[in-house]
Amino acid sequence: MNVQPAMSAAVAAQESPALEISGVGRSFHVGAGFLRKGKTLRAVDDVNLTVRRGEVLGIVGESGSGKTTLSRMMLGLMKPTDGSIRMDGQDIRTISRSDLSRKVQPIFQDPYSSLNPRKTIGQIISLPLETHGNGTPAERRAAVEQMMLQVGLPPRLIHSYPSQLSGGQRQRVAIARALMIRPEILICDEPTSALDVSVQAQILNLLKDLRETFNLTYIFITHDLGILEYIADRVAVMYMGRVVEEAPARQLMRNPRHPYAHALLGSMLTPDPTLDLPDLHLGRGFPDPLNPPTGCSFHPRCPKAMPECSNLAPKPLRNDNGMVECHLYREGNPQ
Amino acid sequence: MDSATPPILKVEGMSVDIKVPAGMLHAVNRIDFSVNPGETFCIVGESGCGKTMTSLALMRLLPRSAKLTADKLEFDGHDLLNMSEARMAELRGDRLGMIFQDPMTSLNPVYTIGDQLEEVYLRHRKSTRKEARARAEFMLERVGIMSPALRLRQYPHQLSGGLRQRVMIAMTLMCEPRLVIADEPTTALDVTVQVQILQLLARLQKEFGMAIILITHNLGIVARMADHLAVMYAGKIVETGSAVDVFTRPQHPYTQGLLRCMPTHDHGAQVSRLGSIPGIVPSLIGEQHGCGFRNRCEFARDICASGEIELRTPQGASAYRCVLSPDERPARVVEAAQ
């Protein structure tokens, strides 16, 4: 089960962060056809994030905010059109496909479509080892059984098919498969949103335990801030392709700065029957990603919008603790 | 429950059985509940607990393979169980409305928003096209859609998810129904939009005085919206009562477990571990005995496996189906989540 990364990378890994995303952008050309010029959709725009080893970075945002596009770029499944992504200090464009897959593995949202229905659980979990030529068949089988125990799957399920498993069990299979070649980083894209609450809690607890056992770094993508409060160390809030606020999870929960982060936090419905629905004071003007609003892209919905928000894009304001990108916060006027 | 006005909906001993290759699947197993005029009644439970089958049964829209039985199924003085299909079709969309989970698939993509809204009114109110158009414009405005005249000419794909759900709500309210059944109406939407749609529903409920049956798996929504609620598990109602009672003093081990699974928002107080319920839901195929929750329940004992578990109705708390009262259960791990 020994993974042998290149020595130079190992040396670089000592001091560099696990993942460094600098100025990353991704555009798509859509709507182009015969005699028709397409438009450019900027799904991800100038994203800068640094993830330390062993950290859990949560990325939160609504559908269309670019979080899944960003995760696909981190997995090397899609190339950024701008900027670079570095893993252990090395640009992922220079890392071979097989080396990259030893470093970073995905866990997807839907455990129903992400497992091959015609393979047994044992085959699914051992496939990464076979692909990378690790171990003999007997060793691989032992490793699979060991991993099944670690993710809470009874080893008797080794000959079962995905269709015979519950949603929670399937997600455990996906987690086991991702961990087989001992990656450093797991990219979890809404790993629990297809699951029931009681099962969601099981999977979140499992991910938390595995992080300690395998010394993992997580990128945790979700639209549910409640989950991030539980699992994340830092949170980046995305809106229309940009990171609009980044902060330690606790700080963001206690004191969100960007009005959108504020609204997201206000949308968390705690099970308290004495409370009414929150009033978010949000506008309903949904921006068209093909014609993004001028200035700050959140201004059509922002309860605190000022005249300059509609014509001037805000500059990111950084400090040791994170970043916020909003006209309410600028140099010399931190609050 | 204490009001003098008769309930708008009364369900007694309702079951839905579905024939599947492996046998008979008891999706809904002898449930009772009633909904008062103008109130919000929530049905909460996890996938496969029978909540959607319950809503389809009330609308008499069950798949052909499903069989509906009940001792009583009474809506606004009508007997839904023995009503002819033609009468039922008159009721649907008029006195009885429904909002589905996915506004993309429940709107017809080849008709304009206007056509679809007007059709409801033309069909039930024998109005002229002009009256129907005016009504459609009025309803779009009520659900907070700007420039309704323009929207009426658009097709569903030209609207965002939140707007489509507003259109669905407008369509449901065209004839001012007495009861609206909303099955996971906000599950497909973003969290900020979800809050806005729920607010809209609550506001329209006050304005038009309709009762709502809200079906959801989200306990946060239930707590904020429900007057009364029923917790379903494995086809049965395991606990029912007022929202305040169920959330402040949950009686059934399943309800208690569900509440512990919720990530609570304590303004940054780090929770080290979420409560969870081990195991998975039982198969509902074949004869069902005893308590459906027993294979996941930490308090389960031999008597849980046989017979029908009686409904207990303690004073000042919700009614529940468990052989043990909360005081009789061993006091362990109850508040371990903190």
XYZ file of C-alpha atoms in Angstrom:
673
model
C 0.000 0.000 0.000
C 3.031 2.236 -0.092
C 2.615 5.248 -2.225
C 5.877 6.598 -3.526
C 5.686 10.203 -4.585
C 8.596 11.756 -6.412
C 11.303 12.762 -3.944
C 11.523 16.360 -5.105
C 7.814 16.763 -4.500
C 8.198 15.327 -1.012
C 10.817 17.908 -0.154
C 8.706 20.727 -1.532
C 5.713 19.327 0.376
C 7.377 20.061 3.692
C 6.829 23.782 3.559
C 4.254 24.430 0.859
C 0.501 24.339 1.455
C -1.442 21.253 0.358
C -3.295 23.243 -2.244
C -2.781 26.678 -3.661
C -5.272 28.204 -6.052
C -4.133 31.473 -7.524
C -6.085 33.655 -9.905
C -8.029 30.688 -11.223
C -10.756 31.352 -13.757
C -12.751 29.257 -16.153
C -14.855 30.500 -19.047
C -17.256 28.574 -21.219
C -18.452 29.540 -24.663
C -22.123 28.867 -24.913
C -24.851 29.362 -27.459
C -22.575 29.423 -30.474
C -24.089 27.949 -33.613
C -24.304 28.352 -37.346
C -23.993 32.072 -38.181
C -24.404 32.843 -34.502
C -21.755 34.107 -32.209
C -21.696 32.542 -28.776
C -21.343 34.278 -25.478
C -18.783 33.803 -22.783
C -19.888 32.536 -19.419
C -17.407 33.070 -16.635
C -18.194 30.173 -14.327
C -15.203 30.799 -12.080
C -13.509 34.172 -11.899
C -10.175 35.026 -10.256
C -10.361 32.650 -7.302
C -7.497 32.667 -4.798
C -7.488 30.076 -2.020
C -4.837 28.384 0.059
C -5.477 25.144 1.886
C -3.058 24.012 4.559
C -2.228 20.380 5.171
C -4.870 18.681 7.332
C -7.283 21.572 6.989
C -10.941 21.347 5.988
C -11.880 24.122 3.600
C -15.613 24.504 3.076
C -16.890 26.108 -0.101
C -20.463 27.316 0.097
C -22.632 28.916 -2.548
C -25.851 28.440 -4.447
C -26.345 26.540 -7.667
C -24.474 28.198 -10.489
C -21.982 29.908 -8.193
C -19.093 27.946 -9.725
C -18.268 25.638 -6.837
C -18.530 22.441 -8.863
C -16.513 23.894 -11.766
C -13.822 24.836 -9.255
C -13.813 21.315 -7.817
C -13.459 19.786 -11.285
C -10.406 21.946 -11.896
C -8.879 20.856 -8.575
C -9.367 17.240 -9.627
C -7.613 17.917 -12.923
C -10.779 17.004 -14.841
C -10.936 20.460 -16.375
C -8.220 22.951 -17.179
C -8.455 26.486 -15.843
C -8.531 29.158 -18.528
C -6.650 31.519 -16.198
C -4.355 31.159 -13.218
C -2.820 28.068 -11.720
C -3.514 25.360 -9.170
C -0.546 24.042 -7.211
C -0.512 20.898 -5.160
C 2.398 20.493 -2.756
C 3.976 23.410 -4.542
C 3.770 21.779 -7.957
C 1.560 23.054 -10.770
C -1.020 20.352 -11.449
C -0.563 20.831 -15.178
C 2.900 19.320 -14.779
C 1.678 16.375 -12.703
C 0.767 13.245 -14.646
C -2.759 11.943 -14.496
C -1.828 8.910 -12.433
C 0.311 10.888 -9.988
C -2.450 13.443 -9.561
C -4.972 10.733 -8.757
C -2.676 9.505 -5.963
C -2.816 12.931 -4.399
C -6.422 13.924 -4.830
C -9.636 11.897 -4.964
C -13.285 12.886 -5.329
C -16.440 11.971 -3.469
C -19.492 12.926 -5.464
C -22.986 13.922 -4.501
C -25.014 11.070 -5.848
C -23.966 7.634 -4.624
C -26.553 6.172 -7.008
C -24.911 7.286 -10.231
C -21.263 7.412 -9.164
C -20.882 3.655 -8.641
C -20.839 1.193 -11.537
C -24.012 -0.894 -11.098
C -22.452 -3.951 -12.786
C -19.441 -4.248 -10.490
C -19.414 -5.724 -7.010
C -18.499 -3.607 -4.013
C -15.161 -5.448 -3.786
C -14.362 -4.707 -7.434
C -15.345 -1.065 -7.066
C -13.189 -0.496 -3.996
C -10.144 -2.361 -5.305
C -10.186 -0.762 -8.766
C -7.864 2.126 -7.797
C -5.278 -0.404 -6.570
C -5.497 -2.388 -9.802
C -5.242 0.741 -11.917
C -2.102 1.768 -10.086
C -0.739 -1.780 -10.027
C -0.513 -1.935 -6.253
C -0.142 -5.317 -4.540
C -1.094 -8.879 -5.452
C -4.761 -9.920 -5.729
C -4.622 -11.395 -2.212
C -3.109 -8.233 -0.774
C -5.668 -6.121 -2.558
C -8.504 -8.196 -1.182
C -7.143 -7.870 2.357
C -6.765 -4.133 1.855
C -10.362 -3.857 0.624
C -11.705 -5.721 3.652
C -9.635 -3.609 5.981
C -10.903 -0.418 4.341
C -14.516 -1.617 4.414
C -14.217 -2.020 8.181
C -12.729 1.429 8.517
C -15.615 3.084 6.707
C -18.187 1.017 8.599
C -19.198 -1.460 5.892
C -19.629 -5.101 6.937
C -17.103 -7.125 4.862
C -19.861 -9.605 3.932
C -21.071 -6.963 1.461
C -17.911 -7.451 -0.613
C -19.773 -9.499 -3.231
C -22.907 -7.324 -3.254
C -23.849 -4.894 -5.986
C -24.543 -1.165 -5.452
C -28.271 -1.674 -6.076
C -28.433 -3.891 -2.988
C -27.097 -1.139 -0.727
C -28.773 1.827 0.928
C -27.787 5.392 0.057
C -25.618 5.738 3.151
C -23.843 2.441 2.464
C -23.178 3.470 -1.134
C -21.627 6.710 0.022
C -19.401 4.648 2.349
C -18.328 2.610 -0.698
C -17.474 5.822 -2.548
C -15.436 6.983 0.445
C -13.616 3.642 0.704
C -12.779 3.718 -3.002
C -11.436 7.251 -2.715
C -9.206 6.317 0.238
C -7.724 3.100 -1.198
C -4.626 4.706 -2.671
C -4.197 6.942 0.369
C -4.656 10.352 -1.247
C -3.743 13.498 0.643
C -6.745 15.512 -0.444
C -10.397 14.527 -0.709
C -12.705 16.739 -2.722
C -16.223 16.183 -1.430
C -18.885 17.731 -3.642
C -22.167 17.759 -1.702
C -21.417 14.287 -0.286
C -24.487 14.186 1.933
C -27.149 16.157 0.117
C -28.739 13.035 -1.399
C -28.982 11.389 2.017
C -31.531 11.493 4.835
C -30.722 13.536 7.930
C -30.027 10.556 10.156
C -27.721 9.035 7.540
C -26.112 12.377 6.745
C -24.997 12.605 10.367
C -23.425 9.122 10.148
C -21.436 10.077 7.044
C -20.291 13.423 8.466
C -19.086 11.710 11.641
C -17.264 9.126 9.523
C -15.547 11.790 7.420
C -14.479 13.540 10.580
C -12.959 10.330 12.000
C -11.210 9.425 8.745
C -9.614 12.828 8.599
C -7.748 12.015 11.812
C -6.933 8.426 10.869
C -5.559 9.186 7.423
C -4.374 12.727 8.045
C -6.508 14.063 5.213
C -7.132 17.488 3.781
C -10.738 18.102 2.692
C -12.288 20.482 0.255
C -15.922 20.317 1.269
C -18.411 21.768 -1.183
C -21.981 22.314 -0.076
C -24.906 24.706 -0.073
C -25.608 23.953 3.590
C -23.727 26.164 6.044
C -24.940 24.024 8.961
C -22.764 21.161 7.750
C -19.743 23.411 7.393
C -20.154 24.730 10.902
C -19.743 21.158 12.017
C -16.919 19.993 9.774
C -14.959 22.925 8.302
C -12.010 24.906 9.655
C -12.296 27.651 7.067
C -15.130 28.649 4.772
C -15.078 30.359 1.386
C -18.375 31.843 0.214
C -18.856 31.882 -3.567
C -21.259 34.029 -5.527
C -21.420 34.089 -9.326
C -17.990 32.556 -9.778
C -16.129 34.691 -7.269
C -15.118 34.110 -3.695
C -16.786 37.021 -1.906
C -15.726 36.145 1.624
C -13.277 33.745 3.195
C -12.833 33.335 6.933
C -12.296 30.800 9.720
C -15.544 28.832 10.059
C -16.292 30.043 13.577
C -15.697 33.632 12.697
C -17.912 33.434 9.638
C -20.705 31.863 11.674
C -20.425 34.446 14.407
C -19.763 37.505 12.336
C -20.356 37.204 8.597
C -19.191 40.351 6.820
C -20.371 40.100 3.235
C -24.137 40.738 2.912
C -24.501 37.510 0.935
C -22.766 35.487 3.669
C -25.129 37.211 6.061
C -28.137 36.088 4.022
C -26.835 32.519 3.798
C -26.433 32.395 7.537
C -29.905 33.861 7.986
C -31.324 31.115 5.762
C -30.247 28.373 8.158
C -33.465 27.138 9.693
C -32.759 25.787 13.151
C -35.465 23.510 14.561
C -36.823 26.119 16.951
C -40.648 26.280 16.907
C -40.708 29.621 18.717
C -38.971 31.371 15.821
C -40.609 32.628 12.652
C -39.113 32.508 9.210
C -36.188 34.908 9.009
C -36.474 38.064 6.951
C -33.515 38.177 4.595
C -34.291 41.546 2.990
C -32.943 40.149 -0.265
C -34.012 41.410 -3.645
C -35.302 38.849 -6.107
C -33.460 40.175 -9.125
C -31.664 37.050 -10.196
C -28.632 37.909 -12.276
C -28.163 36.264 -15.645
C -24.690 34.683 -15.689
C -24.405 35.471 -19.394
C -25.033 39.148 -18.717
C -23.584 39.618 -15.253
C -24.494 42.856 -13.521
C -21.959 45.656 -13.705
C -20.044 46.512 -10.556
C -20.609 44.053 -7.728
C -22.545 41.044 -9.035
C -24.565 40.823 -5.818
C -25.870 44.391 -5.909
C -29.296 43.620 -7.483
C -30.151 41.486 -4.439
C -28.114 43.245 -1.787
C -30.013 44.945 1.053
C -27.065 47.266 1.668
C -26.334 48.268 -1.916
C -24.935 51.763 -2.400
C -24.743 53.831 -5.593
C -21.158 52.808 -6.375
C -22.002 49.085 -6.111
C -23.739 49.125 -9.482
C -20.840 50.527 -11.453
C -17.636 49.712 -9.594
C -16.459 46.188 -8.835
C -15.268 45.925 -5.219
C -11.633 45.067 -4.513
C -10.816 42.194 -2.200
C -9.751 43.296 1.262
C -7.376 40.797 2.832
C -6.070 40.360 6.338
C -4.389 37.483 8.194
C -7.735 35.908 8.830
C -9.290 35.923 5.426
C -10.817 38.082 2.787
C -13.961 39.988 1.975
C -14.911 41.586 -1.311
C -17.513 44.280 -0.727
C -17.672 48.089 -0.869
C -18.719 48.136 2.782
C -15.222 47.034 3.696
C -12.207 48.845 2.405
C -8.729 49.831 3.444
C -8.814 52.087 6.508
C -12.501 51.354 7.038
C -12.470 47.733 8.125
C -16.001 47.515 9.516
C -57.347 20.474 18.067
C -59.370 22.486 20.579
C -61.151 24.675 18.057
C -64.872 24.274 17.596
C -64.779 24.412 13.812
C -64.703 20.992 12.206
C -61.434 19.974 10.546
C -61.115 20.599 6.819
C -59.531 17.187 6.344
C -60.101 14.067 8.383
C -58.066 10.927 7.752
C -58.743 7.744 9.675
C -57.072 4.380 9.212
C -55.660 5.206 5.792
C -53.388 2.652 4.130
C -51.627 2.522 0.783
C -50.465 -0.888 -0.380
C -48.409 -1.287 -3.516
C -47.998 -4.500 -5.421
C -44.327 -5.074 -6.214
C -42.653 -8.180 -7.695
C -41.484 -9.265 -4.233
C -44.932 -9.030 -2.646
C -47.086 -6.356 -1.066
C -45.367 -3.148 0.004
C -47.151 -1.408 2.865
C -46.158 2.171 2.041
C -48.698 3.787 4.349
C -49.988 1.764 7.249
C -53.255 2.830 8.937
C -52.542 6.468 9.641
C -54.898 8.986 11.292
C -54.673 12.745 11.290
C -56.821 15.799 10.815
C -56.108 19.289 9.530
C -57.913 22.404 10.804
C -59.024 25.159 8.428
C -56.292 27.717 7.845
C -53.536 25.858 9.687
C -50.244 24.405 8.508
C -49.918 20.715 9.129
C -46.498 19.221 8.439
C -45.712 15.618 7.642
C -42.044 14.970 8.279
C -39.985 11.876 7.666
C -37.120 10.385 5.708
C -37.230 8.935 2.219
C -39.421 5.877 2.003
C -41.440 6.677 5.122
C -44.642 7.089 3.097
C -45.072 10.849 3.158
C -45.309 11.299 -0.603
C -47.663 8.318 -0.941
C -49.842 9.978 1.700
C -50.054 13.189 -0.320
C -50.775 11.350 -3.571
C -53.453 9.330 -1.802
C -55.181 12.492 -0.592
C -55.242 13.818 -4.160
C -56.261 10.371 -5.443
C -53.273 10.449 -7.779
C -51.710 7.154 -6.711
C -50.094 4.933 -9.335
C -52.318 2.141 -10.655
C -50.393 -0.532 -8.797
C -51.269 1.106 -5.462
C -54.391 0.335 -3.462
C -55.922 2.934 -1.176
C -58.027 1.903 1.814
C -59.330 3.964 4.707
C -61.982 4.014 7.399
C -62.597 7.652 6.657
C -61.217 10.171 4.183
C -63.198 13.353 4.435
C -62.348 16.706 2.898
C -64.601 19.702 3.496
C -67.656 17.470 3.865
C -66.818 15.357 0.795
C -66.004 11.675 0.998
C -62.771 11.452 -1.003
C -62.613 7.687 -0.794
C -65.772 6.930 -2.757
C -65.877 9.988 -4.965
C -66.105 9.431 -8.709
C -63.062 10.238 -10.807
C -65.001 13.014 -12.565
C -65.983 14.708 -9.293
C -62.436 14.310 -8.050
C -61.101 16.073 -11.155
C -63.466 18.963 -10.419
C -62.132 19.209 -6.889
C -58.465 19.131 -7.842
C -57.181 22.542 -8.771
C -60.324 24.120 -7.366
C -60.886 23.363 -3.665
C -57.852 21.132 -3.366
C -54.489 22.337 -4.662
C -51.095 20.728 -4.923
C -47.557 22.054 -5.224
C -44.912 19.584 -6.272
C -41.224 19.413 -5.498
C -39.792 20.108 -8.907
C -41.273 23.109 -10.683
C -39.365 22.226 -13.850
C -41.141 18.949 -14.451
C -44.540 20.000 -13.152
C -44.987 22.855 -15.617
C -45.682 22.013 -19.240
C -42.695 23.198 -21.309
C -44.649 23.765 -24.549
C -47.310 26.109 -23.160
C -46.795 29.652 -21.949
C -47.140 30.478 -18.261
C -50.324 32.366 -19.147
C -51.932 29.407 -20.942
C -51.279 27.149 -17.981
C -52.577 29.561 -15.359
C -55.673 30.465 -17.350
C -56.551 26.850 -18.063
C -57.128 26.209 -14.359
C -59.533 29.128 -14.106
C -61.339 28.461 -17.384
C -61.917 24.899 -16.407
C -63.240 25.450 -12.903
C -64.858 28.863 -13.087
C -66.503 28.864 -16.533
C -65.035 32.319 -17.028
C -64.148 34.162 -20.194
C -60.593 34.219 -21.461
C -60.329 37.872 -20.501
C -61.381 37.210 -16.907
C -58.956 34.322 -16.711
C -56.100 36.472 -18.000
C -56.898 39.201 -15.484
C -57.007 36.629 -12.699
C -53.668 35.144 -13.825
C -52.084 38.572 -13.828
C -53.458 39.278 -10.359
C -52.133 35.975 -8.980
C -48.654 36.473 -10.464
C -48.571 39.828 -8.777
C -49.681 38.258 -5.464
C -46.781 35.789 -5.592
C -44.356 38.651 -6.072
C -43.578 38.391 -9.782
C -42.676 41.690 -11.359
C -44.214 42.712 -14.724
C -46.776 39.862 -14.745
C -48.159 40.692 -18.189
C -44.751 39.991 -19.690
C -44.238 36.790 -17.692
C -47.575 35.393 -18.856
C -46.225 35.294 -22.399
C -43.055 33.429 -21.397
C -42.335 29.707 -21.300
C -41.225 27.817 -18.165
C -37.619 27.414 -19.364
C -37.224 31.198 -19.461
C -37.704 31.429 -15.686
C -35.331 30.627 -12.831
C -36.155 27.843 -10.357
C -37.450 30.260 -7.751
C -39.670 32.037 -10.267
C -41.034 28.734 -11.553
C -41.992 27.728 -8.027
C -43.757 31.088 -7.620
C -45.660 30.370 -10.844
C -46.619 26.925 -9.482
C -47.913 28.564 -6.312
C -49.854 31.144 -8.337
C -51.391 28.332 -10.388
C -52.391 26.422 -7.277
C -54.045 29.521 -5.819
C -55.950 30.536 -8.984
C -59.224 29.210 -7.569
C -58.437 29.911 -3.895
C -58.360 26.318 -2.630
C -59.356 25.467 0.940
C -56.441 23.060 1.247
C -53.045 23.044 -0.459
C -50.811 19.996 -0.331
C -47.187 21.009 -0.823
C -44.771 18.095 -1.254
C -41.179 19.264 -0.616
C -41.923 22.585 -2.344
C -38.485 24.090 -1.709
C -36.133 21.103 -1.825
C -34.909 21.870 -5.347
C -34.186 25.527 -4.529
C -31.221 27.406 -3.115
C -31.326 28.147 0.606
C -31.958 31.888 0.320
C -34.717 31.286 -2.252
C -36.171 28.565 -0.039
C -36.713 31.058 2.763
C -38.325 33.523 0.360
C -40.727 30.901 -1.023
C -41.701 29.713 2.470
C -42.354 33.301 3.491
C -44.532 33.730 0.436
C -46.538 30.609 1.323
C -47.051 31.809 4.888
C -48.147 35.254 3.705
C -50.582 33.893 1.116
C -51.999 31.511 3.688
C -52.941 34.481 5.863
C -54.339 36.346 2.868
C -56.456 33.529 1.424
C -57.075 31.552 4.617
C -56.222 28.154 3.196
C -54.920 25.174 5.127
C -51.561 23.756 4.054
C -50.249 20.239 4.357
C -46.509 20.671 4.057
C -44.522 17.535 3.401
C -40.798 17.774 4.030
C -37.745 16.039 5.435
C -36.358 19.321 6.760
C -36.972 19.716 10.495
C -35.933 23.368 10.380
C -38.775 24.135 7.956
C -41.245 22.169 10.071
C -40.295 24.062 13.234
C -40.778 27.432 11.581
C -43.943 26.629 9.592
C -46.039 24.007 11.395
C -48.975 24.478 13.731
C -49.343 20.715 14.092
C -47.242 17.944 12.663
C -46.906 14.226 12.240
C -43.604 12.355 12.226
C -43.743 9.352 9.898
C -41.509 6.315 9.997
C -41.853 3.121 7.968
C -45.379 3.969 6.831
C -46.732 4.886 10.248
C -47.215 8.079 12.205
C -44.957 7.576 15.220
C -45.535 10.951 16.838
C -48.018 13.764 16.362
C -48.851 16.970 18.168
C -48.330 20.708 18.153
C -44.986 21.969 16.841
C -44.040 23.405 20.214
C -44.727 20.110 21.999
C -42.899 17.919 19.495
C -39.808 20.119 19.288
C -39.476 21.002 22.952
C -40.506 17.621 24.413
C -40.138 14.944 21.728
C -41.587 11.676 23.016
C -40.663 9.025 20.454
C -37.072 7.741 20.257
C -37.073 8.348 16.499
C -38.106 11.996 16.848
C -35.505 12.448 19.567
C -32.853 10.866 17.343
C -33.764 13.019 14.347
C -33.440 16.191 16.385
C -29.994 15.138 17.586
C -28.866 14.659 13.965
C -29.440 18.312 13.113
C -26.294 20.410 13.026
C -27.341 23.111 15.495
C -26.287 26.641 14.844
C -24.740 27.955 18.054
C -22.936 30.912 16.577
C -19.622 29.197 16.295
C -19.739 26.915 19.306
C -17.913 23.892 17.962
C -19.910 20.688 18.174
C -17.531 17.768 18.335
C -19.904 15.095 17.125
C -23.350 14.908 15.611
C -25.872 12.517 17.020
C -26.868 9.906 14.481
C -29.285 7.017 14.208
C -27.484 3.769 13.405
C -28.858 1.280 10.923
C -31.224 1.685 7.991
C -34.977 1.704 7.416
C -36.662 -1.705 7.366
C -38.223 -3.249 4.283
C -41.938 -2.519 4.098
C -42.658 -5.552 1.952
C -44.788 -8.216 3.605
C -46.736 -8.279 6.838
C -45.584 -5.582 9.292
C -45.507 -6.376 12.998
C -44.695 -4.256 16.001
C -42.685 -1.071 15.891
C -40.981 -0.278 12.572
C -38.193 1.580 14.353
C -37.127 -1.244 16.681
C -34.077 -2.377 14.668
C -32.553 1.099 15.015
C -33.799 1.907 18.504
C -31.423 1.857 21.464
C -34.294 1.046 23.835
C -35.775 -1.844 21.814
C -36.922 -4.943 23.696
C -38.870 -8.111 22.912
C -42.351 -6.585 23.173
C -41.497 -4.103 20.422
C -41.551 -6.865 17.825
C -45.157 -7.997 18.103
C -48.660 -6.650 17.796
C -49.772 -3.115 17.131
C -48.021 -0.431 19.186
C -50.721 1.619 20.891
C -50.862 5.393 20.545
C -50.161 7.059 23.877
C -51.719 10.451 24.485
C -50.070 12.006 27.514
C -51.393 15.235 29.003
C -49.612 18.350 27.774
C -47.390 16.550 25.254
C -47.603 15.039 21.801
C -49.114 11.629 21.104
C -46.672 8.853 20.179
C -46.398 5.148 19.463
C -43.859 3.537 21.755
C -44.209 0.858 24.422
C -42.083 2.946 26.776
C -42.788 6.466 27.944
C -39.742 8.775 27.988
C -39.516 8.300 31.797
C -39.453 4.530 31.453
C -36.513 4.559 29.066
C -33.065 4.115 30.589
C -31.450 7.529 30.964
C -28.347 7.238 28.852
C -26.762 9.278 26.106
C -29.925 11.365 25.959
C -28.089 14.654 26.074
C -24.710 13.288 24.989
C -24.718 15.523 21.920
C -23.926 18.483 24.137
